[in-house]
């Protein structure tokens, strides 16, 4: 049981390049999300999805695009990379059962550097 | 002012000590409180999950929530070098789609 798998683990881009960060989960969770982690800022929500075909913006969505065509996958696209997008990106999933908010489970991250 | 405040440390204690980690928050609507542990180059790993006020214990870890003071704590008893990591508090409102995180406290347990 792999849980949440993120690829690649590391990536270096030049300003203006585009790329897709992959996230796959095998827990059959409806909810998936992307966070970025920066020093002194904690984790901030970029985009999230409550199910296939449904996505919405989080706290810091500018410069990022997402789509959700299957329950298992939730890719994050950088349309035109900027140095301000240098960060560690985490994908997280959450089950929808129970009476309240379920805790989120995170992948091991993609470390992205924009030159 | 940030919604969730957490002292980033670093905090260094000897092995076997009791560790106290804390977060304060400003949004009284928060009802779900979590502590995550994050090792270097890894993703956050859920340690404790509590709803509303009160205490929750799991082995050497105890989470406390005081909603009247808007203050949450994580206690680690008999701390071990393997507990060395960054500890993140996180919280959410009922039905909310996002977690609000503290900055994280970097903890080192010295043998």
Coordinates of C-alpha atoms in Angstrom, one line a residue:
Chain A
X1 CA 0.0 0.0 0.0
X2 CA 1.9 3.1 -1.2
X3 CA -0.5 5.8 0.1
X4 CA 0.3 9.1 -1.6
X5 CA 3.1 9.0 -4.3
X6 CA 4.6 12.1 -5.7
X7 CA 6.9 12.4 -8.7
X8 CA 9.4 13.7 -9.4
X9 CA 11.2 14.1 -6.0
X10 CA 13.4 16.9 -7.3
X11 CA 13.3 19.2 -10.2
X12 CA 15.2 22.2 -11.4
X13 CA 13.5 24.5 -14.0
X14 CA 14.4 27.7 -15.8
X15 CA 12.2 30.7 -15.5
X16 CA 9.3 30.5 -18.0
X17 CA 9.4 26.7 -18.4
X18 CA 6.3 24.6 -17.6
X19 CA 6.0 21.3 -15.9
X20 CA 3.6 19.0 -14.2
X21 CA 4.0 17.6 -10.7
X22 CA 2.3 14.2 -10.3
X23 CA 0.3 12.9 -7.3
X24 CA -1.2 9.5 -7.2
X25 CA -3.1 7.8 -4.3
X26 CA -4.3 4.3 -3.7
X27 CA -6.5 4.9 -0.7
X28 CA -9.7 5.7 -2.7
X29 CA -9.9 9.1 -1.1
X30 CA -12.2 11.6 -2.7
X31 CA -10.4 14.7 -1.4
X32 CA -7.0 15.6 -2.7
X33 CA -5.0 18.8 -2.3
X34 CA -1.7 20.5 -3.1
X35 CA 0.2 22.6 -0.5
X36 CA 3.5 24.4 -0.8
X37 CA 5.9 24.7 2.1
X38 CA 8.2 27.7 2.4
X39 CA 10.5 28.7 5.3
X40 CA 8.7 30.7 7.9
X41 CA 5.4 30.3 6.1
X42 CA 4.2 26.8 7.1
X43 CA 2.1 24.9 4.5
X44 CA -0.3 26.9 2.3
X45 CA -3.1 25.4 0.2
X46 CA -2.8 25.9 -3.5
X47 CA -5.7 23.9 -5.0
X48 CA -7.9 21.1 -3.9
X49 CA -10.4 18.6 -5.3
X50 CA -13.4 17.0 -3.6
X51 CA -13.8 14.4 -6.3
X52 CA -13.2 13.6 -10.0
X53 CA -14.1 16.5 -12.2
X54 CA -14.3 19.0 -9.2
X55 CA -11.5 21.4 -8.3
X56 CA -11.3 24.7 -6.5
X57 CA -8.7 27.3 -5.5
X58 CA -7.0 27.5 -2.2
X59 CA -5.0 30.2 -0.6
X60 CA -2.2 30.7 -3.1
X61 CA -3.5 29.5 -6.6
X62 CA -1.9 32.0 -8.9
X63 CA 0.5 30.4 -11.4
X64 CA -0.8 26.9 -10.9
X65 CA -3.4 24.8 -12.7
X66 CA -5.0 21.5 -11.7
X67 CA -7.4 19.0 -13.1
X68 CA -9.0 15.8 -11.7
X69 CA -10.0 13.2 -14.2
X70 CA -9.7 10.2 -12.0
X71 CA -10.0 9.5 -8.2
X72 CA -6.4 8.3 -8.1
X73 CA -4.5 11.2 -9.7
X74 CA -4.3 15.0 -9.1
X75 CA -1.6 16.6 -11.2
X76 CA -0.4 20.2 -10.5
X77 CA 0.8 22.2 -13.5
X78 CA 3.1 25.2 -13.4
X79 CA 2.2 27.2 -16.5
X80 CA 5.3 29.5 -16.7
X81 CA 7.7 28.9 -13.8
X82 CA 8.9 31.9 -11.7
X83 CA 11.6 32.0 -9.1
X84 CA 8.9 32.8 -6.5
X85 CA 7.6 29.2 -7.1
X86 CA 10.7 27.7 -5.7
X87 CA 9.3 25.6 -2.9
X88 CA 8.6 22.1 -1.6
X89 CA 5.2 20.9 -2.9
X90 CA 3.1 18.4 -1.0
X91 CA 0.1 16.5 -2.1
X92 CA -2.4 15.4 0.5
X93 CA -5.5 13.2 0.6
X94 CA -8.3 12.9 3.1
X95 CA -11.1 10.4 3.6
X96 CA -14.7 11.6 3.7
X97 CA -16.2 9.2 6.2
X98 CA -17.2 10.1 9.8
X99 CA -18.9 13.0 11.4
X100 CA -16.2 15.6 11.0
X101 CA -13.2 16.7 9.1
X102 CA -10.9 13.8 8.6
X103 CA -7.1 14.4 8.9
X104 CA -5.1 14.7 5.8
X105 CA -2.3 12.3 4.8
X106 CA 0.7 13.7 2.9
X107 CA 3.2 12.5 0.3
X108 CA 6.9 13.0 0.6
X109 CA 7.0 16.1 -1.5
X110 CA 8.6 17.4 -4.7
X111 CA 11.5 19.9 -4.2
X112 CA 11.3 22.4 -7.0
X113 CA 13.9 25.0 -7.8
X114 CA 13.3 27.7 -10.4
X115 CA 16.4 29.5 -11.7
Chain B
X1 CA -1.2 38.6 12.4
X2 CA -1.2 34.9 11.4
X3 CA -4.2 32.7 12.2
X4 CA -2.0 30.2 13.9
X5 CA 1.2 31.1 15.7
X6 CA 3.9 28.5 16.6
X7 CA 7.4 29.2 17.9
X8 CA 9.8 27.9 15.3
X9 CA 12.5 27.2 17.8
X10 CA 14.9 25.5 17.4
X11 CA 14.3 23.5 20.7
X12 CA 17.0 21.2 22.0
X13 CA 16.5 18.9 25.0
X14 CA 18.3 15.9 26.5
X15 CA 17.1 12.4 26.0
X16 CA 14.4 11.4 28.5
X17 CA 13.1 14.9 29.0
X18 CA 9.5 15.9 28.7
X19 CA 8.9 18.1 25.7
X20 CA 6.2 20.7 25.5
X21 CA 5.2 22.1 22.1
X22 CA 2.5 24.8 21.7
X23 CA 0.4 26.8 19.3
X24 CA -1.9 29.7 19.7
X25 CA -4.7 30.6 17.3
X26 CA -7.1 33.5 16.7
X27 CA -10.0 31.9 14.9
X28 CA -12.5 30.7 17.5
X29 CA -14.3 28.6 14.8
X30 CA -11.5 26.0 14.7
X31 CA -12.8 22.7 15.9
X32 CA -10.3 20.1 14.6
X33 CA -6.7 20.1 15.8
X34 CA -3.8 18.1 14.6
X35 CA -0.2 17.6 15.2
X36 CA 2.1 16.4 12.4
X37 CA 5.7 15.3 12.7
X38 CA 8.0 16.0 9.7
X39 CA 11.4 14.4 9.3
X40 CA 13.9 16.1 7.1
X41 CA 13.2 15.5 3.4
X42 CA 9.9 13.8 4.2
X43 CA 6.2 14.7 4.2
X44 CA 4.2 15.6 7.4
X45 CA 3.1 12.5 9.2
X46 CA -0.1 12.7 11.3
X47 CA 0.7 12.2 15.1
X48 CA -2.4 13.3 16.9
X49 CA -6.0 14.3 15.9
X50 CA -8.4 15.8 18.3
X51 CA -11.8 17.4 18.1
X52 CA -12.8 20.4 20.3
X53 CA -11.4 20.7 23.8
X54 CA -9.8 18.2 26.0
X55 CA -6.9 15.8 26.1
X56 CA -5.9 12.8 24.0
X57 CA -3.1 10.4 24.8
X58 CA -1.3 8.0 22.5
X59 CA 1.7 6.2 24.0
X60 CA 4.3 8.9 24.9
X61 CA 2.3 11.6 23.2
X62 CA -0.4 13.7 24.8
X63 CA -2.3 16.4 22.9
X64 CA -4.2 19.1 24.8
X65 CA -6.7 21.6 23.5
X66 CA -7.9 24.7 25.5
X67 CA -10.4 26.4 23.3
X68 CA -11.2 29.1 25.9
X69 CA -7.5 30.2 25.7
X70 CA -7.1 29.3 22.0
X71 CA -4.1 27.3 22.9
X72 CA -3.1 23.8 22.0
X73 CA -0.2 21.7 23.2
X74 CA 1.7 18.5 22.4
X75 CA 3.6 16.8 25.2
X76 CA 6.3 14.1 24.5
X77 CA 7.3 12.0 27.5
X78 CA 10.6 10.1 27.7
X79 CA 11.8 11.8 24.6
X80 CA 14.0 9.8 22.3
X81 CA 16.6 10.9 19.6
X82 CA 14.2 9.5 17.1
X83 CA 11.7 12.2 18.1
X84 CA 14.0 14.8 16.5
X85 CA 12.0 16.4 13.8
X86 CA 9.9 19.4 13.0
X87 CA 6.5 19.4 14.6
X88 CA 3.6 21.2 12.9
X89 CA 0.3 22.1 14.4
X90 CA -2.7 22.3 12.1
X91 CA -6.4 23.1 12.6
X92 CA -9.6 23.5 10.6
X93 CA -13.1 24.6 10.8
X94 CA -16.0 22.2 10.5
X95 CA -16.6 21.5 6.8
X96 CA -13.6 23.5 5.7
X97 CA -11.5 22.3 2.8
X98 CA -8.1 23.5 4.1
X99 CA -5.9 23.0 7.1
X100 CA -4.3 26.1 8.6
X101 CA -0.7 25.3 9.7
X102 CA 1.7 26.8 12.2
X103 CA 5.2 27.4 11.1
X104 CA 6.5 24.3 12.7
X105 CA 8.9 23.9 15.7
X106 CA 12.2 22.2 15.0
X107 CA 13.0 19.8 17.9
X108 CA 16.3 18.0 18.6
X109 CA 16.7 15.4 21.3
X110 CA 20.3 15.0 22.3
X111 CA 21.5 11.5 23.4

